[in-house]
Coordinates of C-alpha atoms in Angstrom, one line a residue:
X697 CA 43.7 -33.6 -3.9
X698 CA 41.1 -32.0 -1.7
X699 CA 38.7 -29.3 -2.5
X700 CA 38.6 -26.2 -0.4
X701 CA 34.8 -26.2 0.1
X702 CA 32.4 -29.1 0.4
X703 CA 29.4 -29.5 -1.9
X704 CA 26.3 -27.5 -0.9
X705 CA 24.0 -25.0 -2.2
X706 CA 25.5 -21.8 -0.8
X707 CA 24.3 -18.2 -0.7
X708 CA 27.8 -17.0 0.1
X709 CA 31.3 -18.3 0.2
X710 CA 34.6 -16.6 0.9
X711 CA 37.4 -16.8 -1.5
X712 CA 37.7 -20.1 -3.4
X713 CA 40.4 -21.2 -5.7
X714 CA 41.1 -18.9 -8.6
X715 CA 43.7 -18.2 -11.2
X716 CA 46.9 -16.4 -10.1
X717 CA 47.2 -12.7 -10.9
X718 CA 50.0 -10.5 -11.8
X719 CA 51.5 -8.6 -9.0
X720 CA 52.9 -5.1 -9.1
X721 CA 56.2 -6.5 -10.1
X722 CA 55.0 -7.9 -13.3
X723 CA 54.8 -11.6 -12.5
X724 CA 53.2 -14.4 -14.7
X725 CA 49.6 -15.0 -15.5
X726 CA 46.6 -12.7 -15.8
X727 CA 43.7 -13.8 -13.6
X728 CA 41.1 -13.4 -16.3
X729 CA 41.2 -12.4 -19.9
X730 CA 38.6 -10.1 -21.4
X731 CA 35.7 -12.0 -22.7
X732 CA 35.1 -12.1 -26.5
X733 CA 31.8 -11.5 -28.1
X734 CA 31.4 -15.2 -28.6
X735 CA 32.0 -15.9 -25.0
X736 CA 29.6 -13.2 -24.0
X737 CA 26.9 -14.9 -26.1
X738 CA 27.5 -18.2 -24.3
X739 CA 26.7 -16.7 -20.9
X740 CA 23.2 -17.1 -19.4
X741 CA 22.8 -13.4 -19.0
X742 CA 24.2 -10.4 -17.2
X743 CA 23.2 -9.6 -13.7
X744 CA 19.9 -7.8 -13.4
X745 CA 18.7 -5.4 -10.7
X746 CA 15.1 -4.5 -10.1
X747 CA 14.7 -1.6 -7.7
X748 CA 11.9 -1.4 -5.1
X749 CA 9.0 0.8 -6.0
X750 CA 7.7 1.7 -2.5
X751 CA 10.0 1.3 0.5
X752 CA 7.1 2.5 2.8
X753 CA 5.5 -0.9 2.4
X754 CA 8.3 -2.5 4.4
X755 CA 6.9 -4.7 7.2
X756 CA 7.0 -3.1 10.7
X757 CA 9.1 -5.9 12.1
X758 CA 11.8 -5.2 9.6
X759 CA 11.6 -1.4 9.8
X760 CA 12.0 -1.6 13.6
X761 CA 15.5 -3.1 13.2
X762 CA 17.8 -0.1 13.0
X763 CA 21.2 -1.8 13.6
X764 CA 20.5 -5.4 12.5
X765 CA 20.4 -7.3 9.3
X766 CA 18.9 -10.8 9.1
X767 CA 19.6 -13.3 6.3
X768 CA 18.3 -16.9 5.8
X769 CA 20.6 -19.9 5.8
X770 CA 20.2 -23.6 5.9
X771 CA 21.3 -24.9 9.3
X772 CA 25.0 -25.0 9.9
X773 CA 26.7 -27.7 11.9
X774 CA 28.8 -25.6 14.3
X775 CA 32.3 -26.1 12.8
X776 CA 33.3 -22.4 12.5
X777 CA 36.9 -22.7 11.3
X778 CA 37.7 -22.1 7.6
X779 CA 40.0 -25.2 7.4
X780 CA 38.0 -27.8 9.3
X781 CA 34.3 -27.5 8.3
X782 CA 32.8 -30.2 6.2
X783 CA 29.3 -28.7 5.8
X784 CA 29.1 -25.9 3.2
X785 CA 26.7 -23.9 5.4
X786 CA 29.4 -23.8 8.1
X787 CA 31.5 -22.2 5.3
X788 CA 28.9 -19.5 5.0
X789 CA 29.2 -18.8 8.7
X790 CA 32.9 -18.9 8.7
X791 CA 33.3 -16.5 5.8
X792 CA 31.6 -13.8 7.9
X793 CA 34.4 -14.1 10.5
X794 CA 37.6 -14.9 8.6
X795 CA 39.2 -12.9 5.8
X796 CA 41.9 -14.2 3.6
X797 CA 45.2 -12.7 2.5
X798 CA 43.9 -12.7 -1.1
X799 CA 40.2 -12.4 -1.8
X800 CA 38.3 -12.5 -5.1
X801 CA 36.1 -9.9 -6.8
X802 CA 32.8 -10.3 -8.5
X803 CA 34.5 -11.7 -11.6
X804 CA 36.7 -14.2 -9.8
X805 CA 39.9 -12.1 -10.0
X806 CA 42.2 -12.2 -7.0
X807 CA 42.3 -8.9 -5.1
X808 CA 44.1 -7.8 -1.9
X809 CA 42.5 -8.4 1.5
X810 CA 44.8 -8.9 4.5
X811 CA 47.7 -8.8 2.0
X812 CA 48.4 -5.3 0.7
X813 CA 50.1 -6.9 -2.3
X814 CA 52.0 -10.0 -3.4
X815 CA 54.8 -10.8 -5.8
X816 CA 55.2 -14.0 -7.8
X817 CA 58.5 -14.9 -9.3
X818 CA 58.9 -15.2 -13.1
X819 CA 59.1 -19.0 -12.8
X820 CA 55.9 -19.1 -10.7
X821 CA 57.6 -20.8 -7.8
X822 CA 58.1 -18.1 -5.2
X823 CA 55.3 -16.1 -3.6
X824 CA 55.9 -13.1 -1.4
X825 CA 53.0 -11.7 0.6
X826 CA 53.2 -8.2 2.0
X827 CA 50.6 -7.8 4.8
X828 CA 48.8 -4.6 5.5
X829 CA 50.0 -2.7 8.5
X830 CA 48.4 -2.9 12.0
X831 CA 46.3 -6.0 11.3
X832 CA 44.5 -7.4 14.2
X833 CA 42.4 -10.5 15.0
X834 CA 38.9 -10.0 16.4
X835 CA 40.3 -10.4 20.0
X836 CA 42.5 -7.4 19.4
X837 CA 45.8 -9.4 19.2
X838 CA 48.2 -8.5 16.3
X839 CA 48.2 -10.5 13.1
X840 CA 51.7 -11.0 11.6
X841 CA 53.6 -13.2 9.1
X842 CA 54.1 -15.7 12.0
X843 CA 50.4 -16.4 12.0
X844 CA 50.5 -17.1 8.3
X845 CA 53.4 -19.5 8.7
X846 CA 51.5 -21.2 11.6
X847 CA 48.4 -21.6 9.4
X848 CA 50.3 -23.2 6.6
X849 CA 52.1 -25.5 9.2
X850 CA 48.7 -26.7 10.4
X851 CA 47.6 -27.5 6.9
X852 CA 50.7 -29.5 6.3
X853 CA 50.4 -31.3 9.6
X854 CA 50.0 -35.1 9.2
X855 CA 47.0 -35.0 11.6
X856 CA 45.1 -32.4 9.4
X857 CA 41.9 -33.9 8.1
X858 CA 40.1 -30.9 6.7
X859 CA 39.1 -30.1 3.1
X860 CA 42.1 -28.0 2.1
X861 CA 44.8 -29.8 0.3
X862 CA 47.8 -27.5 0.8
X863 CA 50.1 -30.2 -0.6
X864 CA 48.9 -29.3 -4.0
X865 CA 51.0 -26.2 -3.8
X866 CA 54.1 -28.2 -3.3
X867 CA 55.7 -25.9 -0.8
X868 CA 59.4 -26.8 -0.5
X869 CA 59.9 -29.0 2.5
X870 CA 56.2 -29.4 3.1
X871 CA 56.1 -33.1 2.5
X872 CA 59.1 -33.7 4.8
X873 CA 57.3 -31.8 7.6
X874 CA 54.1 -33.8 7.0
X875 CA 56.0 -37.0 7.3
X876 CA 57.8 -35.9 10.5
X877 CA 61.2 -35.7 8.9
X878 CA 61.6 -32.0 9.5
X879 CA 60.6 -29.7 12.4
X880 CA 59.9 -26.7 10.1
X881 CA 58.9 -26.2 6.5
X882 CA 61.9 -25.2 4.5
X883 CA 60.0 -23.2 1.9
X884 CA 58.3 -20.9 4.4
X885 CA 60.4 -17.9 5.4
X886 CA 59.1 -15.1 7.6
X887 CA 61.0 -12.0 6.4
X888 CA 59.6 -9.6 8.9
X889 CA 56.2 -9.1 10.7
X890 CA 54.6 -7.9 7.5
X891 CA 56.3 -10.1 5.0
X892 CA 56.4 -13.8 4.3
X893 CA 58.1 -15.6 1.4
X894 CA 56.9 -19.1 0.3
X895 CA 58.9 -21.2 -2.2
X896 CA 57.2 -24.0 -4.1
X897 CA 58.6 -26.8 -6.2
X898 CA 56.2 -26.5 -9.1
X899 CA 54.1 -23.8 -10.7
X900 CA 50.4 -24.1 -10.0
X901 CA 47.7 -21.7 -11.1
X902 CA 45.7 -22.4 -7.9
X903 CA 48.5 -21.7 -5.5
X904 CA 47.9 -18.0 -5.0
X905 CA 44.6 -18.4 -3.2
X906 CA 45.6 -21.7 -1.5
X907 CA 48.6 -20.0 0.1
X908 CA 46.8 -16.7 0.5
X909 CA 43.8 -18.1 2.4
X910 CA 42.3 -17.2 5.8
X911 CA 44.7 -16.8 8.7
X912 CA 44.5 -18.6 12.1
X913 CA 45.9 -16.8 15.2
X914 CA 49.0 -18.6 16.4
X915 CA 48.5 -17.2 19.9
X916 CA 44.9 -18.6 20.0
X917 CA 44.8 -21.7 17.8
X918 CA 48.5 -22.6 18.2
X919 CA 48.7 -22.2 22.0
X920 CA 48.7 -26.0 22.5
X921 CA 50.0 -27.0 19.0
X922 CA 52.3 -29.9 18.7
X923 CA 53.0 -31.5 15.3
X924 CA 50.7 -34.5 14.9
X925 CA 48.1 -33.3 17.3
X926 CA 45.2 -31.1 16.1
X927 CA 42.4 -32.5 18.2
X928 CA 42.5 -29.5 20.6
X929 CA 41.6 -27.1 17.7
X930 CA 38.3 -28.8 17.4
X931 CA 37.3 -27.6 20.9
X932 CA 37.5 -24.1 19.5
X933 CA 35.2 -24.5 16.6
X934 CA 32.3 -22.6 18.3
X935 CA 34.6 -20.0 19.8
X936 CA 36.3 -18.6 16.7
X937 CA 38.8 -15.8 16.6
X938 CA 39.1 -14.4 13.1
X939 CA 39.7 -11.4 10.9
X940 CA 36.4 -10.8 9.2
X941 CA 33.9 -8.0 9.4
X942 CA 31.9 -9.7 12.1
X943 CA 32.7 -11.9 15.1
X944 CA 30.5 -14.6 16.7
X945 CA 28.1 -13.4 19.4
X946 CA 26.0 -16.6 19.8
X947 CA 25.2 -19.8 18.1
X948 CA 21.7 -21.2 18.8
X949 CA 21.5 -24.5 16.9
X950 CA 18.3 -24.9 14.8
X951 CA 17.5 -21.2 15.2
X952 CA 20.2 -18.6 14.4
X953 CA 23.8 -17.6 14.3
X954 CA 24.3 -14.1 15.8
X955 CA 27.3 -11.9 14.9
X956 CA 28.4 -8.5 16.2
X957 CA 30.5 -6.0 14.2
X958 CA 34.3 -6.5 14.6
X959 CA 35.9 -3.3 15.7
X960 CA 39.2 -4.7 14.7
X961 CA 38.3 -5.4 11.1
X962 CA 41.0 -4.3 8.7
X963 CA 38.4 -2.5 6.5
X964 CA 37.0 -0.6 9.4
X965 CA 34.2 -1.6 11.7
X966 CA 31.0 -2.3 9.8
X967 CA 28.2 0.3 10.3
X968 CA 25.6 -2.3 10.9
X969 CA 26.2 -3.5 14.5
X970 CA 24.4 -6.9 14.3
X971 CA 24.3 -9.5 11.6
X972 CA 22.1 -12.7 12.0
X973 CA 21.8 -15.9 10.0
X974 CA 18.3 -17.2 10.6
X975 CA 18.6 -21.0 10.4
X976 CA 15.1 -21.9 11.4
X977 CA 13.3 -24.1 8.9
X978 CA 10.4 -22.4 7.1
X979 CA 9.2 -20.5 4.1
X980 CA 11.8 -17.9 3.2
X981 CA 9.2 -15.9 1.3
X982 CA 6.9 -15.8 4.3
X983 CA 9.8 -14.7 6.5
X984 CA 10.5 -11.9 4.1
X985 CA 6.9 -10.9 3.9
X986 CA 6.5 -10.7 7.6
X987 CA 9.8 -8.8 8.1
X988 CA 11.5 -11.6 10.0
X989 CA 14.4 -11.6 7.5
X990 CA 16.0 -8.9 5.3
X991 CA 17.6 -11.0 2.6
X992 CA 17.0 -14.4 1.1
X993 CA 17.3 -16.4 -2.1
X994 CA 14.1 -17.7 -3.7
X995 CA 13.1 -20.3 -6.2
X996 CA 14.2 -19.1 -9.6
X997 CA 10.9 -18.7 -11.5
X998 CA 8.5 -16.1 -12.7
X999 CA 6.1 -16.6 -9.8
X1000 CA 8.9 -15.7 -7.3
X1001 CA 9.9 -12.7 -9.4
X1002 CA 6.4 -11.4 -9.7
X1003 CA 5.6 -11.9 -6.0
X1004 CA 8.8 -10.0 -5.0
X1005 CA 8.1 -7.2 -7.4
X1006 CA 4.6 -6.9 -6.1
X1007 CA 5.8 -6.4 -2.5
X1008 CA 7.1 -2.9 -3.3
X1009 CA 9.9 -2.9 -0.8
X1010 CA 12.0 -5.6 -2.3
X1011 CA 15.2 -4.9 -4.2
X1012 CA 15.6 -7.9 -6.5
X1013 CA 18.9 -9.2 -8.0
X1014 CA 19.0 -11.9 -10.7
X1015 CA 22.4 -13.3 -11.5
X1016 CA 24.0 -16.4 -13.0
X1017 CA 25.5 -18.9 -10.5
X1018 CA 29.0 -20.2 -11.0
X1019 CA 27.9 -23.5 -9.5
X1020 CA 26.5 -26.5 -11.2
X1021 CA 24.2 -29.3 -10.0
X1022 CA 24.7 -33.0 -10.7
X1023 CA 23.9 -36.6 -9.8
X1024 CA 27.0 -38.5 -8.9
X1025 CA 27.5 -42.1 -9.6
X1026 CA 29.0 -44.4 -6.9
X1027 CA 31.8 -45.8 -9.0
X1028 CA 32.6 -48.4 -6.4
X1029 CA 29.4 -50.2 -7.4
X1030 CA 30.0 -52.8 -10.2
X1031 CA 27.2 -51.5 -12.4
X1032 CA 28.9 -48.2 -12.9
X1033 CA 32.3 -49.6 -13.8
X1034 CA 31.0 -49.7 -17.4
X1035 CA 31.0 -46.2 -18.9
X1036 CA 28.3 -47.3 -21.4
X1037 CA 26.0 -47.9 -18.5
X1038 CA 26.7 -44.5 -17.1
X1039 CA 26.1 -43.0 -20.6
X1040 CA 22.8 -44.9 -20.7
X1041 CA 21.7 -43.3 -17.4
X1042 CA 22.4 -39.8 -18.9
X1043 CA 20.7 -40.5 -22.3
X1044 CA 17.7 -42.0 -20.5
X1045 CA 17.1 -38.9 -18.3
X1046 CA 15.1 -36.0 -19.8
X1047 CA 17.2 -33.3 -18.3
X1048 CA 15.7 -30.6 -20.6
X1049 CA 12.3 -31.3 -19.2
X1050 CA 13.5 -31.4 -15.6
X1051 CA 15.4 -28.1 -15.9
X1052 CA 12.5 -26.4 -17.7
X1053 CA 10.0 -27.5 -15.1
X1054 CA 12.2 -26.7 -12.1
X1055 CA 13.6 -23.4 -13.2
X1056 CA 11.1 -22.1 -15.8
X1057 CA 13.6 -20.3 -18.0
X1058 CA 16.0 -19.5 -15.1
X1059 CA 18.3 -22.4 -15.7
X1060 CA 19.9 -24.5 -18.5
X1061 CA 21.1 -28.0 -18.9
X1062 CA 24.7 -28.5 -17.8
X1063 CA 27.0 -30.4 -20.2
X1064 CA 30.4 -29.5 -18.9
X1065 CA 31.5 -29.1 -15.3
X1066 CA 31.9 -25.3 -15.5
X1067 CA 29.4 -22.4 -15.5
X1068 CA 28.7 -20.5 -18.8
X1069 CA 29.9 -17.5 -16.8
X1070 CA 33.5 -18.8 -16.8
X1071 CA 36.2 -18.0 -19.3
X1072 CA 36.8 -21.8 -19.6
X1073 CA 33.2 -22.6 -20.7
X1074 CA 32.9 -24.4 -24.0
X1075 CA 30.8 -27.3 -25.4
X1076 CA 32.7 -27.7 -28.6
X1077 CA 33.3 -31.3 -29.3
X1078 CA 31.4 -32.4 -26.2
X1079 CA 28.6 -35.0 -26.2
X1080 CA 25.6 -33.2 -24.9
X1081 CA 23.6 -36.3 -24.3
X1082 CA 20.3 -35.2 -25.8
X1083 CA 17.4 -37.3 -24.3
X1084 CA 17.4 -40.5 -26.3
X1085 CA 15.7 -43.5 -24.6
X1086 CA 16.3 -45.8 -27.5
X1087 CA 20.0 -45.2 -27.4
X1088 CA 20.0 -45.7 -23.6
X1089 CA 18.2 -49.1 -24.1
X1090 CA 20.8 -50.2 -26.7
X1091 CA 23.7 -49.3 -24.4
X1092 CA 22.1 -51.3 -21.6
X1093 CA 21.5 -54.2 -24.0
X1094 CA 25.1 -54.1 -25.1
X1095 CA 26.2 -54.1 -21.5
X1096 CA 24.3 -57.3 -20.9
X1097 CA 21.4 -55.8 -19.0
X1098 CA 18.3 -57.5 -20.6
X1099 CA 14.6 -56.8 -19.8
X1100 CA 13.1 -59.2 -17.3
X1101 CA 9.5 -60.5 -17.2
X1102 CA 8.4 -57.4 -15.2
X1103 CA 10.3 -55.0 -17.6
X1104 CA 13.1 -54.4 -15.1
X1105 CA 16.5 -55.3 -16.6
X1106 CA 18.5 -58.1 -15.2
X1107 CA 22.1 -59.4 -15.5
X1108 CA 23.7 -62.4 -13.8
X1109 CA 20.6 -62.8 -11.7
X1110 CA 20.6 -59.2 -10.3
X1111 CA 17.9 -56.7 -11.2
X1112 CA 18.8 -53.2 -12.3
X1113 CA 17.5 -51.5 -9.1
X1114 CA 19.4 -48.3 -8.1
X1115 CA 19.1 -46.3 -4.9
X1116 CA 19.0 -42.5 -5.3
X1117 CA 19.6 -40.1 -2.3
X1118 CA 18.6 -36.5 -2.4
X1119 CA 17.4 -33.6 -0.3
X1120 CA 14.0 -32.0 -0.7
X1121 CA 13.9 -28.9 -2.9
X1122 CA 12.6 -27.3 -6.1
X1123 CA 14.9 -29.4 -8.3
X1124 CA 14.3 -32.8 -6.5
X1125 CA 10.5 -32.2 -6.4
X1126 CA 10.6 -32.1 -10.2
X1127 CA 13.4 -34.5 -10.8
X1128 CA 12.2 -37.5 -8.8
X1129 CA 8.9 -38.3 -10.6
X1130 CA 10.4 -37.6 -14.0
X1131 CA 13.5 -39.7 -13.3
X1132 CA 11.3 -42.6 -12.0
X1133 CA 9.2 -42.6 -15.1
X1134 CA 12.2 -42.1 -17.5
X1135 CA 14.2 -44.9 -16.0
X1136 CA 11.2 -47.3 -15.7
X1137 CA 10.7 -46.8 -19.5
X1138 CA 14.2 -48.1 -20.2
X1139 CA 14.1 -50.9 -17.6
X1140 CA 15.6 -49.3 -14.5
X1141 CA 13.9 -49.3 -11.2
X1142 CA 14.8 -46.1 -9.3
X1143 CA 14.3 -46.2 -5.5
X1144 CA 14.5 -42.7 -4.0
X1145 CA 15.2 -41.5 -0.5
X1146 CA 14.8 -38.0 0.7
X1147 CA 17.0 -36.8 3.7
X1148 CA 18.4 -33.7 5.2
X1149 CA 21.8 -32.4 3.9
X1150 CA 23.9 -33.6 6.7
X1151 CA 22.5 -37.1 6.5
X1152 CA 23.1 -37.0 2.7
X1153 CA 26.8 -36.2 3.3
X1154 CA 27.1 -38.9 5.9
X1155 CA 25.4 -41.6 3.9
X1156 CA 27.3 -40.8 0.6
X1157 CA 30.7 -40.5 2.4
X1158 CA 30.1 -44.1 3.5
X1159 CA 29.2 -45.1 0.0
X1160 CA 25.6 -46.2 0.8
X1161 CA 24.2 -44.7 -2.4
X1162 CA 24.1 -45.7 -6.0
X1163 CA 23.2 -42.2 -7.1
X1164 CA 23.1 -38.9 -5.1
X1165 CA 22.3 -35.3 -5.9
X1166 CA 24.4 -32.3 -5.0
X1167 CA 25.2 -28.8 -6.2
X1168 CA 28.7 -27.4 -6.0
X1169 CA 29.5 -24.2 -4.2
X1170 CA 30.4 -21.2 -6.3
X1171 CA 33.4 -22.0 -8.5
X1172 CA 35.6 -19.1 -9.6
X1173 CA 38.2 -21.3 -11.4
X1174 CA 37.5 -24.2 -13.8
X1175 CA 39.8 -26.4 -11.8
X1176 CA 37.3 -26.3 -8.9
X1177 CA 34.7 -27.9 -11.1
X1178 CA 36.8 -30.9 -12.1
X1179 CA 38.9 -31.6 -9.1
X1180 CA 36.5 -34.3 -7.9
X1181 CA 37.4 -36.4 -10.9
X1182 CA 41.1 -36.5 -10.0
X1183 CA 41.8 -40.1 -8.9
X1184 CA 44.0 -38.9 -6.0
X1185 CA 41.3 -36.7 -4.6
X1186 CA 40.5 -38.0 -1.1
X1187 CA 37.9 -35.5 0.1
X1188 CA 34.9 -37.5 1.4
X1189 CA 32.6 -34.8 0.1
X1190 CA 33.9 -34.5 -3.4
X1191 CA 34.8 -38.2 -3.6
X1192 CA 33.4 -40.0 -6.7
X1193 CA 33.8 -43.4 -4.9
X1194 CA 36.3 -44.8 -7.3
X1195 CA 36.3 -42.9 -10.6
X1196 CA 39.7 -43.1 -12.2
X1197 CA 40.8 -42.1 -15.7
X1198 CA 44.5 -41.6 -16.3
X1199 CA 43.9 -39.1 -19.2
X1200 CA 41.5 -37.1 -17.0
X1201 CA 44.2 -37.0 -14.3
X1202 CA 46.8 -35.8 -16.8
X1203 CA 44.6 -33.1 -18.1
X1204 CA 43.5 -31.9 -14.6
X1205 CA 47.2 -31.6 -13.7
X1206 CA 48.0 -29.8 -17.0
X1207 CA 45.1 -27.4 -16.4
X1208 CA 46.7 -26.0 -13.2
X1209 CA 50.3 -26.2 -14.2
X1210 CA 50.1 -23.2 -16.6
X1211 CA 49.5 -19.5 -15.8
X1212 CA 48.6 -18.8 -19.5
X1213 CA 44.9 -18.5 -19.8
X1214 CA 44.8 -19.6 -23.5
X1215 CA 46.8 -22.7 -22.7
X1216 CA 44.4 -23.5 -19.9
X1217 CA 41.4 -23.0 -22.2
X1218 CA 42.7 -25.5 -24.6
X1219 CA 43.4 -28.0 -21.8
X1220 CA 39.9 -27.7 -20.4
X1221 CA 38.4 -28.0 -23.8
X1222 CA 40.2 -31.4 -24.2
X1223 CA 39.3 -32.4 -20.7
X1224 CA 35.5 -31.7 -21.2
X1225 CA 35.5 -34.0 -24.2
X1226 CA 37.2 -36.8 -22.3
X1227 CA 34.7 -36.4 -19.4
X1228 CA 31.8 -36.6 -21.8
X1229 CA 33.1 -39.9 -23.2
X1230 CA 33.8 -41.3 -19.7
X1231 CA 31.2 -39.4 -17.5
X1232 CA 31.9 -39.4 -13.7
X1233 CA 28.6 -37.5 -13.0
X1234 CA 25.2 -36.9 -14.6
X1235 CA 25.5 -33.1 -15.0
X1236 CA 22.1 -31.4 -14.4
X1237 CA 21.9 -27.7 -14.5
X1238 CA 23.4 -24.2 -14.3
X1239 CA 20.9 -21.9 -12.8
X1240 CA 20.2 -18.3 -12.1
X1241 CA 19.7 -17.0 -8.6
X1242 CA 16.9 -14.7 -7.6
X1243 CA 17.5 -12.9 -4.4
X1244 CA 15.8 -10.0 -2.7
X1245 CA 16.6 -7.7 0.2
X1246 CA 14.6 -5.1 2.0
X1247 CA 15.2 -1.8 0.3
X1248 CA 15.8 0.0 3.6
X1249 CA 19.3 -1.8 3.5
X1250 CA 21.9 -0.4 1.2
X1251 CA 25.0 -2.3 0.0
X1252 CA 23.7 -5.7 -1.0
X1253 CA 25.3 -6.5 -4.4
X1254 CA 25.3 -10.3 -4.7
X1255 CA 27.0 -12.1 -7.6
X1256 CA 27.8 -15.5 -8.8
X1257 CA 31.4 -15.5 -7.5
X1258 CA 31.2 -14.2 -4.0
X1259 CA 27.4 -14.3 -3.2
X1260 CA 26.8 -11.7 -0.5
X1261 CA 30.1 -12.1 1.4
X1262 CA 31.7 -9.0 -0.3
X1263 CA 28.7 -6.9 0.6
X1264 CA 28.6 -7.5 4.3
X1265 CA 31.2 -4.9 5.4
X1266 CA 29.5 -2.2 3.4
X1267 CA 25.9 -2.7 4.5
X1268 CA 23.9 0.3 5.9
X1269 CA 20.4 0.4 7.4
X1270 CA 18.3 3.5 6.6

């Protein structure tokens, strides 16, 4: 399996994988059940909004922009295609320019976008998408069911090497097409320009949004298409033609990505003519104070909140992220083949201290790979790995790692020295010194290396690391948070470098095979217990996001499921 989005800290993300919804014809599965009182208590808190107190204090540079909104973003890599990017920040850019058939709302529920509605058969095997009328791509060309069929064919092409694993949906005849045994995909049937019917071979709770993703123009992206050859598409990555509220105007690497309002957007041309991602490295708070940017996220702590409130012109949002951060083990390394050693690394790390210092009450220790905001969240029966250096030492002793003369453990002539890769940031600034001290105390020498995000991806995809830090993107469905642990997952960016547990595989498959939310809850509860016994990652934290925007702009309503992507078409500048 592959995951639809690579790991990165993201401000926005277009629709990710979520649970299938009932259509108007009464098909199986509700996308999300109402939360009980107990579930509500588990959450880290409802979204908070703190209104600006004095808009007149807005910096002159910001006030002078009457038709432009500027948002900060870590530097993208220039792959602006929803199915080919490997850098999560490219995903941020892409989501501005490509809309899906089926989107998600602020609670993770599927909602219509390019599709006016959809029907799912009672057995969960057949999906019929009904497109909205008069849809157009950003170049003015019509969007029809043929474009949807083309997009799915690209994803099933044997040469496709992106992050979306459409084979998970098991479209009838898809594998035969992928293997070159068929010239078309049997299960994809274009009924008319506004209707496409897709037949699958097994029910999958993730299929609705996998099949109902962003649409590529057949006339543009398929002009030179031949099965088995997708290299030509890569030449179009910086010249995208999409369906989103904005279209690309100019990409200046290391500085900014400029967009202009899409007059062909299905929701109507946005009222704000220009949207810019400012990708220049620097202090986001300073950029906001000088008026260079209109929106940014900030370190989640009281200092940030008080500073923003004191500016007067800042509208502040505080919301719980659906992402989680973690340190992944390289399971191809012999040391991490032993689950007791992995458990020792978790017991030996004071995660409570790290989270408290890094987030000052705006985060909590993660013990399961799903946010407390999710309907699937539970810690019942899960080992929470409270900081216990003595237990960590015993586990290492039992695994044959004995203290050497210098205090560093040894086994078979090798010292217990591990190399940890991470990027610089509020979490790593706190984590690195604490981790070094914690691990030294139990006989582990931790060597750390800071690098930029793209280098981190490159180094870890080659398996150069022992340990490496990441954060997921926003995860609407619990399956998104565990897909990395599936042994057949081949995504280089969600790869665990060799983790394999047959019971975990079985439970992951079971978790997406049902449309019944109560059955899925029970499955994930069992899965979380198994993952705590045989940990693939060191889970670190769930966190809150503090963001602020200049109050002269109306319409920003960020949330933990869609970030700001759902706000963009609705923005207005006073």
